[in-house]
Amino acid sequence: MAAMHESCSVCNREFDVQFRYQMEERDGGFLFFCSQTCQGKSVRGETSGGSVVCDACSKRFSVELVSQVVRGSKGARKYACGAECRAQLISESQGVRLAQLAAPPAALVPPIEPAAPAAPTTTVPPPPPSTRRLGAKATSSAAASRALAPFDGPRRLAIFNHKGGTGKTTTTVSIAAGLAERGLRVLLVDTDSQGNVAVSFGVKPEKTLYHVLVMGLRAEQAATTVRPNLDLLPSNETLAAAELYLAGRQNRDRVLRDRLASATDAYDVVILDCSPSLSLMNQNALVFADGILVPVACDYLSLVGVRQVIKTVKNVNGLLRHPVQIYGVLPTFYDARARICRDAVETLTQHFGERCFAPVRAGTRLKEAPAQGKTIFEHAPDSHAAEDYRAVVERLITGRVAAPVDLDTTPPSQALAANA
């Protein structure tokens, strides 16, 4: 991953931010220091650098060029530290152009029963990724005014389980790709420092969740479009340093929610891939989420791990005072030949009732897909796993519980037809 390139707020020398001391949040803005010497000068007040705050990226800097001052539509003065921030401020002042307006999108899912005709509405779809990156505020306003796409599940869904090896990342990637294929705009946020989501899509992004949490970069600027309707906010090993940053903040369990607040209006669904741990980052993810989907491998130890998930959800509801609920549990790695798999699904169904999704069958295609940088729908669209994840996506969109299917004998194409 390329380092974040900035100019020193004291000596104006350009450098790559590599250490935590090189960035400091002060008076609503950010200061950057190329060395400890410059940081010391700033602390001692030996420089007048950082006198204004950039209205685009919140960086503090000294005004030296006429182009760094931007006049708004009503004569208001704004400041831009660089050419990119200046372009963003100009784009925001111009608002949404008529060329960005389009006809309302077609319904994503046919109605189950004929409904009374509704009054026509005019919707404003989000502009293309390049426009969104230059005009974050205008995009957020436009997205807020458009009607949300048909979707019955939680708009902010966390894929979470304390136990590792339950298929969390595979489930996250498959669900996000499936929703995007159905026409919903999806933001996929990787909150696991292993960074396996980006690997699964075969991309190597430069900006990550670390830049959003610690450096104050807008989520729209850090996100990467990996598929049509699907943007990824990735992570890597630097996320471990972000947890140290969160530990010293006020309301440390709500930083992620605050950082992503302006971005979520531009998407129909936000999906978070959580790490298998009791970490501060996971607390942030659960406080941000509306609902939780728990992948559970069909084995005994995974069943025991569900108890810890339930306990964590209760703590989030009680101690952190955020009303998040378990939307469903998803049995994974199902093998009809193994008795433990059948017993695991039966136990989950008895405990969670209709919240237990139909299981996802195990297969080598799921393991091969990340190596090709593809989703299961791209790598093996006719496989059992692809059919099962399509059923999960269908349930998230419509809210309909899938009809029971004999997974021992029913071919995947017939299983999907039975659940349609």
CSV table of C-alpha atoms in Angstrom, one decimal:
chain,number,residue,atom,x,y,z
A,1,MET,CA,0.0,0.0,0.0
A,2,ALA,CA,1.3,3.5,-0.9
A,3,ALA,CA,1.9,5.8,2.0
A,4,MET,CA,-0.2,8.9,2.4
A,5,HIS,CA,1.6,11.8,0.7
A,6,GLU,CA,1.3,15.2,2.5
A,7,SER,CA,3.1,18.5,2.9
A,8,CYS,CA,4.6,19.5,6.2
A,9,SER,CA,2.5,22.2,8.0
A,10,VAL,CA,5.6,23.8,9.3
A,11,CYS,CA,8.2,23.7,6.5
A,12,ASN,CA,6.0,22.8,3.6
A,13,ARG,CA,8.3,19.9,2.6
A,14,GLU,CA,6.4,17.1,0.9
A,15,PHE,CA,6.8,13.6,2.5
A,16,ASP,CA,5.0,10.3,3.1
A,17,VAL,CA,3.2,9.9,6.4
A,18,GLN,CA,4.5,6.7,8.0
A,19,PHE,CA,4.4,7.3,11.8
A,20,ARG,CA,1.6,8.3,14.1
A,21,TYR,CA,3.4,11.4,15.5
A,22,GLN,CA,3.5,12.9,12.0
A,23,MET,CA,-0.2,13.6,12.1
A,24,GLU,CA,-2.0,15.7,14.8
A,25,GLU,CA,-5.6,16.8,15.1
A,26,ARG,CA,-5.9,20.3,16.5
A,27,ASP,CA,-8.8,22.8,16.6
A,28,GLY,CA,-11.0,20.9,14.1
A,29,GLY,CA,-8.2,20.4,11.6
A,30,PHE,CA,-5.2,18.2,10.9
A,31,LEU,CA,-1.5,19.1,11.1
A,32,PHE,CA,1.3,17.1,9.4
A,33,PHE,CA,4.9,17.0,10.4
A,34,CYS,CA,7.8,15.7,8.2
A,35,SER,CA,10.0,15.3,11.3
A,36,GLN,CA,10.1,15.5,15.1
A,37,THR,CA,11.9,18.8,14.7
A,38,CYS,CA,8.9,20.4,12.9
A,39,GLN,CA,6.5,18.8,15.4
A,40,GLY,CA,8.5,20.4,18.2
A,41,LYS,CA,8.4,23.8,16.6
A,42,SER,CA,4.6,23.5,16.2
A,43,VAL,CA,4.2,22.6,19.9
A,44,ARG,CA,6.4,25.5,21.0
A,45,GLY,CA,4.6,27.9,18.8
A,46,GLU,CA,7.7,28.8,16.9
A,47,THR,CA,5.9,28.9,13.5
A,48,SER,CA,2.7,30.4,12.3
A,49,GLY,CA,2.0,27.4,10.0
A,50,GLY,CA,-1.4,25.8,10.0
A,51,SER,CA,-3.3,29.1,10.4
A,52,VAL,CA,-6.4,28.0,8.5
A,53,VAL,CA,-8.3,24.7,8.0
A,54,CYS,CA,-9.0,23.3,4.6
A,55,ASP,CA,-12.8,23.1,4.1
A,56,ALA,CA,-12.4,19.9,2.0
A,57,CYS,CA,-10.0,17.7,3.9
A,58,SER,CA,-9.7,19.5,7.3
A,59,LYS,CA,-6.0,19.9,7.0
A,60,ARG,CA,-4.4,22.9,8.6
A,61,PHE,CA,-2.1,24.9,6.4
A,62,SER,CA,-0.7,28.4,5.6
A,63,VAL,CA,-2.3,30.3,2.8
A,64,GLU,CA,0.5,31.2,0.3
A,65,LEU,CA,-1.3,31.1,-3.1
A,66,VAL,CA,-4.4,33.0,-4.4
A,67,SER,CA,-5.7,29.6,-5.7
A,68,GLN,CA,-6.0,28.4,-2.1
A,69,VAL,CA,-8.9,30.8,-1.4
A,70,VAL,CA,-12.2,29.9,-3.0
A,71,ARG,CA,-15.1,32.2,-3.2
A,72,GLY,CA,-18.5,30.6,-2.7
A,73,SER,CA,-21.8,31.5,-4.5
A,74,LYS,CA,-22.7,34.1,-1.9
A,75,GLY,CA,-19.2,35.5,-1.5
A,76,ALA,CA,-18.3,33.2,1.4
A,77,ARG,CA,-14.6,32.5,1.7
A,78,LYS,CA,-13.4,29.0,1.8
A,79,TYR,CA,-9.9,27.5,1.9
A,80,ALA,CA,-8.3,24.7,-0.1
A,81,CYS,CA,-4.9,23.2,0.6
A,82,GLY,CA,-4.4,21.8,-2.9
A,83,ALA,CA,-5.8,21.5,-6.4
A,84,GLU,CA,-7.9,18.4,-5.6
A,85,CYS,CA,-9.5,20.1,-2.6
A,86,ARG,CA,-10.1,23.3,-4.7
A,87,ALA,CA,-11.9,21.2,-7.3
A,88,GLN,CA,-14.1,19.6,-4.6
A,89,LEU,CA,-15.1,23.0,-3.1
A,90,ILE,CA,-15.9,24.4,-6.6
A,91,SER,CA,-18.0,21.3,-7.4
A,92,GLU,CA,-19.9,21.6,-4.1
A,93,SER,CA,-20.7,25.2,-4.7
A,94,GLN,CA,-22.1,24.4,-8.1
A,95,GLY,CA,-24.5,21.8,-6.7
A,96,VAL,CA,-26.0,19.0,-8.7
A,97,ARG,CA,-26.2,19.6,-12.4
A,98,LEU,CA,-29.2,18.7,-14.6
A,99,ALA,CA,-27.1,16.3,-16.6
A,100,GLN,CA,-26.7,14.1,-13.4
A,101,LEU,CA,-30.5,13.6,-13.2
A,102,ALA,CA,-32.0,10.4,-14.7
A,103,ALA,CA,-35.2,8.5,-14.8
A,104,PRO,CA,-36.2,6.4,-11.7
A,105,PRO,CA,-34.6,2.9,-11.8
A,106,ALA,CA,-36.8,-0.1,-12.5
A,107,ALA,CA,-38.0,-2.2,-9.6
A,108,LEU,CA,-35.4,-4.6,-8.5
A,109,VAL,CA,-37.8,-7.3,-7.3
A,110,PRO,CA,-41.2,-8.0,-8.8
A,111,PRO,CA,-44.0,-7.5,-6.1
A,112,ILE,CA,-45.4,-10.6,-4.5
A,113,GLU,CA,-49.0,-9.3,-4.9
A,114,PRO,CA,-50.4,-6.5,-7.1
A,115,ALA,CA,-50.2,-3.2,-5.2
A,116,ALA,CA,-52.1,0.0,-5.7
A,117,PRO,CA,-50.2,2.4,-8.0
A,118,ALA,CA,-48.2,4.9,-6.1
A,119,ALA,CA,-47.7,8.5,-6.9
A,120,PRO,CA,-44.8,9.1,-9.3
A,121,THR,CA,-41.6,10.2,-7.7
A,122,THR,CA,-38.5,11.7,-9.1
A,123,THR,CA,-35.3,10.0,-7.9
A,124,VAL,CA,-31.7,11.2,-8.1
A,125,PRO,CA,-29.3,8.3,-8.5
A,126,PRO,CA,-25.7,8.8,-7.2
A,127,PRO,CA,-23.3,10.3,-9.8
A,128,PRO,CA,-20.4,8.1,-11.1
A,129,PRO,CA,-17.5,7.4,-8.7
A,130,SER,CA,-15.3,10.1,-10.1
A,131,THR,CA,-18.0,12.8,-9.5
A,132,ARG,CA,-18.6,11.4,-6.0
A,133,ARG,CA,-15.0,11.7,-5.1
A,134,LEU,CA,-14.8,15.4,-6.1
A,135,GLY,CA,-18.1,16.5,-4.6
A,136,ALA,CA,-18.8,14.5,-1.4
A,137,LYS,CA,-21.3,17.0,0.1
A,138,ALA,CA,-23.3,17.4,-3.1
A,139,THR,CA,-23.4,13.7,-3.5
A,140,SER,CA,-24.6,13.1,0.0
A,141,SER,CA,-27.4,15.6,-0.5
A,142,ALA,CA,-28.4,14.1,-3.8
A,143,ALA,CA,-28.4,10.5,-2.4
A,144,ALA,CA,-30.5,11.6,0.6
A,145,SER,CA,-33.2,12.9,-1.7
A,146,ARG,CA,-33.5,9.7,-3.7
A,147,ALA,CA,-35.8,6.8,-2.8
A,148,LEU,CA,-34.2,3.8,-1.3
A,149,ALA,CA,-34.2,0.6,-3.4
A,150,PRO,CA,-36.5,-2.2,-2.3
A,151,PHE,CA,-34.7,-4.0,0.5
A,152,ASP,CA,-36.2,-5.7,3.6
A,153,GLY,CA,-33.0,-6.4,5.6
A,154,PRO,CA,-30.8,-4.1,7.7
A,155,ARG,CA,-29.4,-1.2,5.7
A,156,ARG,CA,-26.2,-1.5,7.8
A,157,LEU,CA,-25.3,-5.2,8.1
A,158,ALA,CA,-22.4,-6.6,10.1
A,159,ILE,CA,-21.1,-10.1,9.3
A,160,PHE,CA,-19.8,-11.1,12.7
A,161,ASN,CA,-18.7,-14.1,14.7
A,162,HIS,CA,-16.0,-14.4,17.4
A,163,LYS,CA,-14.8,-17.7,16.1
A,164,GLY,CA,-12.6,-17.8,13.1
A,165,GLY,CA,-13.0,-20.1,10.1
A,166,THR,CA,-16.7,-19.8,9.8
A,167,GLY,CA,-16.7,-18.2,6.3
A,168,LYS,CA,-17.2,-14.6,7.3
A,169,THR,CA,-15.2,-13.0,4.5
A,170,THR,CA,-16.6,-15.4,1.9
A,171,THR,CA,-20.1,-14.6,3.1
A,172,THR,CA,-19.5,-10.9,3.1
A,173,VAL,CA,-18.1,-10.8,-0.4
A,174,SER,CA,-20.8,-13.1,-1.8
A,175,ILE,CA,-23.7,-11.1,-0.2
A,176,ALA,CA,-22.2,-7.8,-1.3
A,177,ALA,CA,-21.7,-9.0,-4.9
A,178,GLY,CA,-25.1,-10.6,-5.0
A,179,LEU,CA,-26.9,-7.4,-3.8
A,180,ALA,CA,-24.9,-5.3,-6.3
A,181,GLU,CA,-25.9,-7.7,-9.1
A,182,ARG,CA,-29.5,-7.1,-8.2
A,183,GLY,CA,-29.1,-3.3,-8.7
A,184,LEU,CA,-28.5,-2.1,-5.1
A,185,ARG,CA,-25.7,0.3,-4.4
A,186,VAL,CA,-23.4,-1.4,-1.9
A,187,LEU,CA,-20.5,-0.1,0.3
A,188,LEU,CA,-18.4,-3.0,1.6
A,189,VAL,CA,-16.3,-2.0,4.6
A,190,ASP,CA,-13.5,-4.4,5.7
A,191,THR,CA,-12.8,-3.9,9.4
A,192,ASP,CA,-10.4,-6.9,9.6
A,193,SER,CA,-6.6,-6.0,9.5
A,194,GLN,CA,-6.0,-9.2,7.5
A,195,GLY,CA,-7.4,-7.4,4.4
A,196,ASN,CA,-8.8,-10.5,2.8
A,197,VAL,CA,-11.7,-8.7,1.2
A,198,ALA,CA,-9.5,-6.7,-1.2
A,199,VAL,CA,-7.6,-10.0,-2.0
A,200,SER,CA,-10.9,-11.7,-2.8
A,201,PHE,CA,-11.7,-9.0,-5.4
A,202,GLY,CA,-8.1,-9.0,-6.8
A,203,VAL,CA,-7.5,-5.3,-6.1
A,204,LYS,CA,-4.6,-3.5,-4.4
A,205,PRO,CA,-6.0,-0.1,-3.2
A,206,GLU,CA,-3.9,2.7,-2.0
A,207,LYS,CA,-6.3,4.2,0.6
A,208,THR,CA,-7.8,2.1,3.4
A,209,LEU,CA,-10.0,2.4,6.4
A,210,TYR,CA,-6.9,3.6,8.4
A,211,HIS,CA,-6.9,6.8,6.4
A,212,VAL,CA,-10.6,7.4,7.2
A,213,LEU,CA,-10.3,6.7,10.9
A,214,VAL,CA,-6.9,8.3,11.7
A,215,MET,CA,-6.1,10.7,8.9
A,216,GLY,CA,-9.7,12.1,8.6
A,217,LEU,CA,-10.0,11.2,4.9
A,218,ARG,CA,-13.6,11.1,3.6
A,219,ALA,CA,-14.9,7.5,3.1
A,220,GLU,CA,-15.9,8.5,-0.5
A,221,GLN,CA,-12.3,9.4,-1.3
A,222,ALA,CA,-10.9,6.2,0.1
A,223,ALA,CA,-13.4,3.8,-1.4
A,224,THR,CA,-12.6,1.9,-4.5
A,225,THR,CA,-15.1,0.7,-7.1
A,226,VAL,CA,-14.5,-3.1,-7.5
A,227,ARG,CA,-17.7,-4.1,-9.4
A,228,PRO,CA,-20.7,-2.2,-10.8
A,229,ASN,CA,-22.8,-0.8,-7.9
A,230,LEU,CA,-20.2,-2.1,-5.4
A,231,ASP,CA,-17.6,0.1,-3.6
A,232,LEU,CA,-14.9,-1.3,-1.3
A,233,LEU,CA,-13.4,0.5,1.7
A,234,PRO,CA,-10.5,-1.9,2.4
A,235,SER,CA,-8.2,-2.6,5.3
A,236,ASN,CA,-4.7,-4.0,5.9
A,237,GLU,CA,-2.2,-4.3,8.7
A,238,THR,CA,-2.2,-0.6,9.4
A,239,LEU,CA,-5.7,-1.1,11.0
A,240,ALA,CA,-3.9,-2.3,14.1
A,241,ALA,CA,-2.4,1.2,14.6
A,242,ALA,CA,-5.9,2.6,14.1
A,243,GLU,CA,-7.1,0.7,17.1
A,244,LEU,CA,-4.4,2.4,19.2
A,245,TYR,CA,-5.8,5.7,17.9
A,246,LEU,CA,-9.4,4.8,18.8
A,247,ALA,CA,-8.3,3.8,22.3
A,248,GLY,CA,-7.4,7.4,23.1
A,249,ARG,CA,-10.5,9.0,21.7
A,250,GLN,CA,-13.6,10.2,23.4
A,251,ASN,CA,-16.6,8.0,22.5
A,252,ARG,CA,-14.1,5.5,21.1
A,253,ASP,CA,-16.8,3.0,20.2
A,254,ARG,CA,-18.6,5.5,17.9
A,255,VAL,CA,-15.7,6.8,15.8
A,256,LEU,CA,-16.5,4.5,12.9
A,257,ARG,CA,-20.1,5.6,12.9
A,258,ASP,CA,-19.2,9.2,12.9
A,259,ARG,CA,-16.6,8.8,10.1
A,260,LEU,CA,-19.0,6.9,7.8
A,261,ALA,CA,-22.1,9.0,8.6
A,262,SER,CA,-21.7,11.2,5.5
A,263,ALA,CA,-21.0,8.3,3.2
A,264,THR,CA,-23.9,6.0,4.0
A,265,ASP,CA,-26.5,8.2,2.4
A,266,ALA,CA,-25.0,7.5,-1.0
A,267,TYR,CA,-25.6,3.7,-0.7
A,268,ASP,CA,-28.6,1.4,-0.3
A,269,VAL,CA,-26.7,-1.0,1.9
A,270,VAL,CA,-23.5,-0.9,3.9
A,271,ILE,CA,-21.9,-4.3,4.8
A,272,LEU,CA,-19.1,-4.7,7.3
A,273,ASP,CA,-16.7,-7.7,7.4
A,274,CYS,CA,-15.7,-8.1,11.1
A,275,SER,CA,-12.6,-9.8,12.5
A,276,PRO,CA,-12.9,-12.9,14.7
A,277,SER,CA,-12.0,-11.1,18.0
A,278,LEU,CA,-13.3,-9.1,20.9
A,279,SER,CA,-11.7,-5.9,19.6
A,280,LEU,CA,-12.4,-2.2,19.8
A,281,MET,CA,-12.8,-2.2,16.1
A,282,ASN,CA,-15.6,-4.8,16.3
A,283,GLN,CA,-17.3,-2.6,18.9
A,284,ASN,CA,-17.3,0.2,16.5
A,285,ALA,CA,-18.7,-2.0,13.7
A,286,LEU,CA,-21.5,-3.3,15.9
A,287,VAL,CA,-22.4,0.3,17.1
A,288,PHE,CA,-22.6,1.3,13.5
A,289,ALA,CA,-24.7,-1.7,12.3
A,290,ASP,CA,-28.4,-2.0,12.4
A,291,GLY,CA,-28.3,-5.8,12.3
A,292,ILE,CA,-25.9,-8.8,12.5
A,293,LEU,CA,-25.7,-11.8,10.3
A,294,VAL,CA,-23.7,-14.6,12.1
A,295,PRO,CA,-22.1,-17.2,9.8
A,296,VAL,CA,-21.8,-20.5,11.8
A,297,ALA,CA,-19.8,-23.4,10.5
A,298,CYS,CA,-21.6,-26.7,10.9
A,299,ASP,CA,-19.4,-28.1,13.7
A,300,TYR,CA,-19.7,-28.3,17.5
A,301,LEU,CA,-17.1,-25.6,18.4
A,302,SER,CA,-18.9,-23.1,16.2
A,303,LEU,CA,-22.2,-23.8,17.9
A,304,VAL,CA,-20.5,-23.0,21.2
A,305,GLY,CA,-19.2,-19.8,19.8
A,306,VAL,CA,-22.7,-18.5,19.1
A,307,ARG,CA,-23.2,-18.1,22.8
A,308,GLN,CA,-20.4,-15.5,22.9
A,309,VAL,CA,-22.0,-13.6,20.0
A,310,ILE,CA,-25.3,-13.4,21.9
A,311,LYS,CA,-23.5,-12.2,25.0
A,312,THR,CA,-21.7,-9.5,23.0
A,313,VAL,CA,-24.9,-8.3,21.4
A,314,LYS,CA,-26.5,-7.9,24.8
A,315,ASN,CA,-23.5,-5.9,26.0
A,316,VAL,CA,-23.8,-3.6,23.0
A,317,ASN,CA,-27.5,-3.1,23.7
A,318,GLY,CA,-27.0,-2.5,27.4
A,319,LEU,CA,-23.6,-1.0,28.0
A,320,LEU,CA,-23.1,0.9,24.7
A,321,ARG,CA,-26.8,1.7,24.3
A,322,HIS,CA,-27.1,0.8,20.7
A,323,PRO,CA,-30.2,-1.3,19.6
A,324,VAL,CA,-28.5,-3.8,17.4
A,325,GLN,CA,-30.0,-7.3,16.9
A,326,ILE,CA,-29.1,-10.6,15.4
A,327,TYR,CA,-30.9,-10.5,12.1
A,328,GLY,CA,-30.0,-14.1,11.3
A,329,VAL,CA,-27.6,-17.0,11.6
A,330,LEU,CA,-26.2,-18.6,8.4
A,331,PRO,CA,-25.0,-22.2,8.6
A,332,THR,CA,-21.9,-22.6,6.4
A,333,PHE,CA,-19.7,-25.5,5.2
A,334,TYR,CA,-22.8,-27.8,5.1
A,335,ASP,CA,-22.2,-31.4,4.1
A,336,ALA,CA,-25.3,-33.5,4.1
A,337,ARG,CA,-23.2,-36.7,4.4
A,338,ALA,CA,-21.9,-35.6,7.9
A,339,ARG,CA,-24.2,-36.2,10.8
A,340,ILE,CA,-22.7,-33.3,12.8
A,341,CYS,CA,-23.7,-30.9,10.0
A,342,ARG,CA,-27.3,-32.1,10.1
A,343,ASP,CA,-27.4,-31.9,13.8
A,344,ALA,CA,-25.9,-28.4,13.8
A,345,VAL,CA,-28.6,-27.0,11.4
A,346,GLU,CA,-31.3,-28.7,13.5
A,347,THR,CA,-29.9,-27.1,16.7
A,348,LEU,CA,-29.7,-23.6,15.1
A,349,THR,CA,-33.2,-23.9,13.7
A,350,GLN,CA,-34.6,-25.0,17.1
A,351,HIS,CA,-32.9,-22.1,18.9
A,352,PHE,CA,-33.3,-19.3,16.3
A,353,GLY,CA,-36.4,-20.4,14.4
A,354,GLU,CA,-37.0,-18.4,11.2
A,355,ARG,CA,-33.9,-16.4,11.9
A,356,CYS,CA,-31.8,-19.4,10.8
A,357,PHE,CA,-31.1,-19.2,7.1
A,358,ALA,CA,-30.9,-22.1,4.8
A,359,PRO,CA,-27.4,-23.6,4.9
A,360,VAL,CA,-24.6,-22.9,2.4
A,361,ARG,CA,-23.2,-26.1,1.1
A,362,ALA,CA,-19.4,-26.7,1.1
A,363,GLY,CA,-17.5,-26.9,-2.1
A,364,THR,CA,-14.1,-26.4,-3.6
A,365,ARG,CA,-15.4,-23.6,-5.9
A,366,LEU,CA,-15.7,-21.3,-2.9
A,367,LYS,CA,-12.0,-21.9,-2.1
A,368,GLU,CA,-11.0,-21.3,-5.7
A,369,ALA,CA,-12.8,-18.0,-6.3
A,370,PRO,CA,-10.5,-15.7,-4.2
A,371,ALA,CA,-7.4,-17.1,-5.9
A,372,GLN,CA,-8.9,-15.9,-9.2
A,373,GLY,CA,-9.9,-12.5,-7.8
A,374,LYS,CA,-13.6,-13.4,-8.5
A,375,THR,CA,-16.8,-13.8,-6.6
A,376,ILE,CA,-18.5,-17.2,-6.5
A,377,PHE,CA,-21.1,-15.8,-9.0
A,378,GLU,CA,-18.3,-15.0,-11.5
A,379,HIS,CA,-16.2,-18.1,-10.9
A,380,ALA,CA,-18.8,-20.8,-10.6
A,381,PRO,CA,-22.4,-19.4,-11.2
A,382,ASP,CA,-23.9,-22.8,-11.4
A,383,SER,CA,-22.4,-24.3,-8.2
A,384,HIS,CA,-24.2,-25.2,-5.1
A,385,ALA,CA,-22.6,-22.4,-3.1
A,386,ALA,CA,-23.7,-19.8,-5.7
A,387,GLU,CA,-27.2,-21.0,-5.6
A,388,ASP,CA,-27.3,-21.0,-1.8
A,389,TYR,CA,-25.8,-17.4,-1.6
A,390,ARG,CA,-28.4,-16.3,-4.1
A,391,ALA,CA,-31.1,-17.6,-1.8
A,392,VAL,CA,-29.5,-15.5,1.1
A,393,VAL,CA,-29.5,-12.4,-1.1
A,394,GLU,CA,-33.1,-13.0,-2.1
A,395,ARG,CA,-34.1,-13.3,1.5
A,396,LEU,CA,-32.3,-10.1,2.4
A,397,ILE,CA,-34.1,-8.2,-0.4
A,398,THR,CA,-37.6,-9.6,0.0
A,399,GLY,CA,-37.7,-10.8,3.7
A,400,ARG,CA,-39.2,-14.0,2.6
A,401,VAL,CA,-38.1,-17.2,4.4
A,402,ALA,CA,-37.0,-19.8,2.0
A,403,ALA,CA,-39.1,-22.9,1.8
A,404,PRO,CA,-37.5,-26.1,3.2
A,405,VAL,CA,-35.5,-28.0,0.6
A,406,ASP,CA,-34.0,-31.4,0.8
A,407,LEU,CA,-30.3,-30.5,0.6
A,408,ASP,CA,-29.4,-34.2,0.5
A,409,THR,CA,-30.8,-34.9,-2.9
A,410,THR,CA,-32.2,-31.7,-4.6
A,411,PRO,CA,-30.0,-30.3,-7.4
A,412,PRO,CA,-29.1,-26.6,-6.9
A,413,SER,CA,-31.3,-25.4,-9.8
A,414,GLN,CA,-34.3,-27.1,-8.4
A,415,ALA,CA,-33.5,-25.8,-4.9
A,416,LEU,CA,-33.5,-22.2,-6.1
A,417,ALA,CA,-36.8,-22.8,-7.9
A,418,ALA,CA,-38.4,-24.1,-4.8
A,419,ASN,CA,-37.4,-21.0,-2.8
A,420,ALA,CA,-38.5,-18.6,-5.5
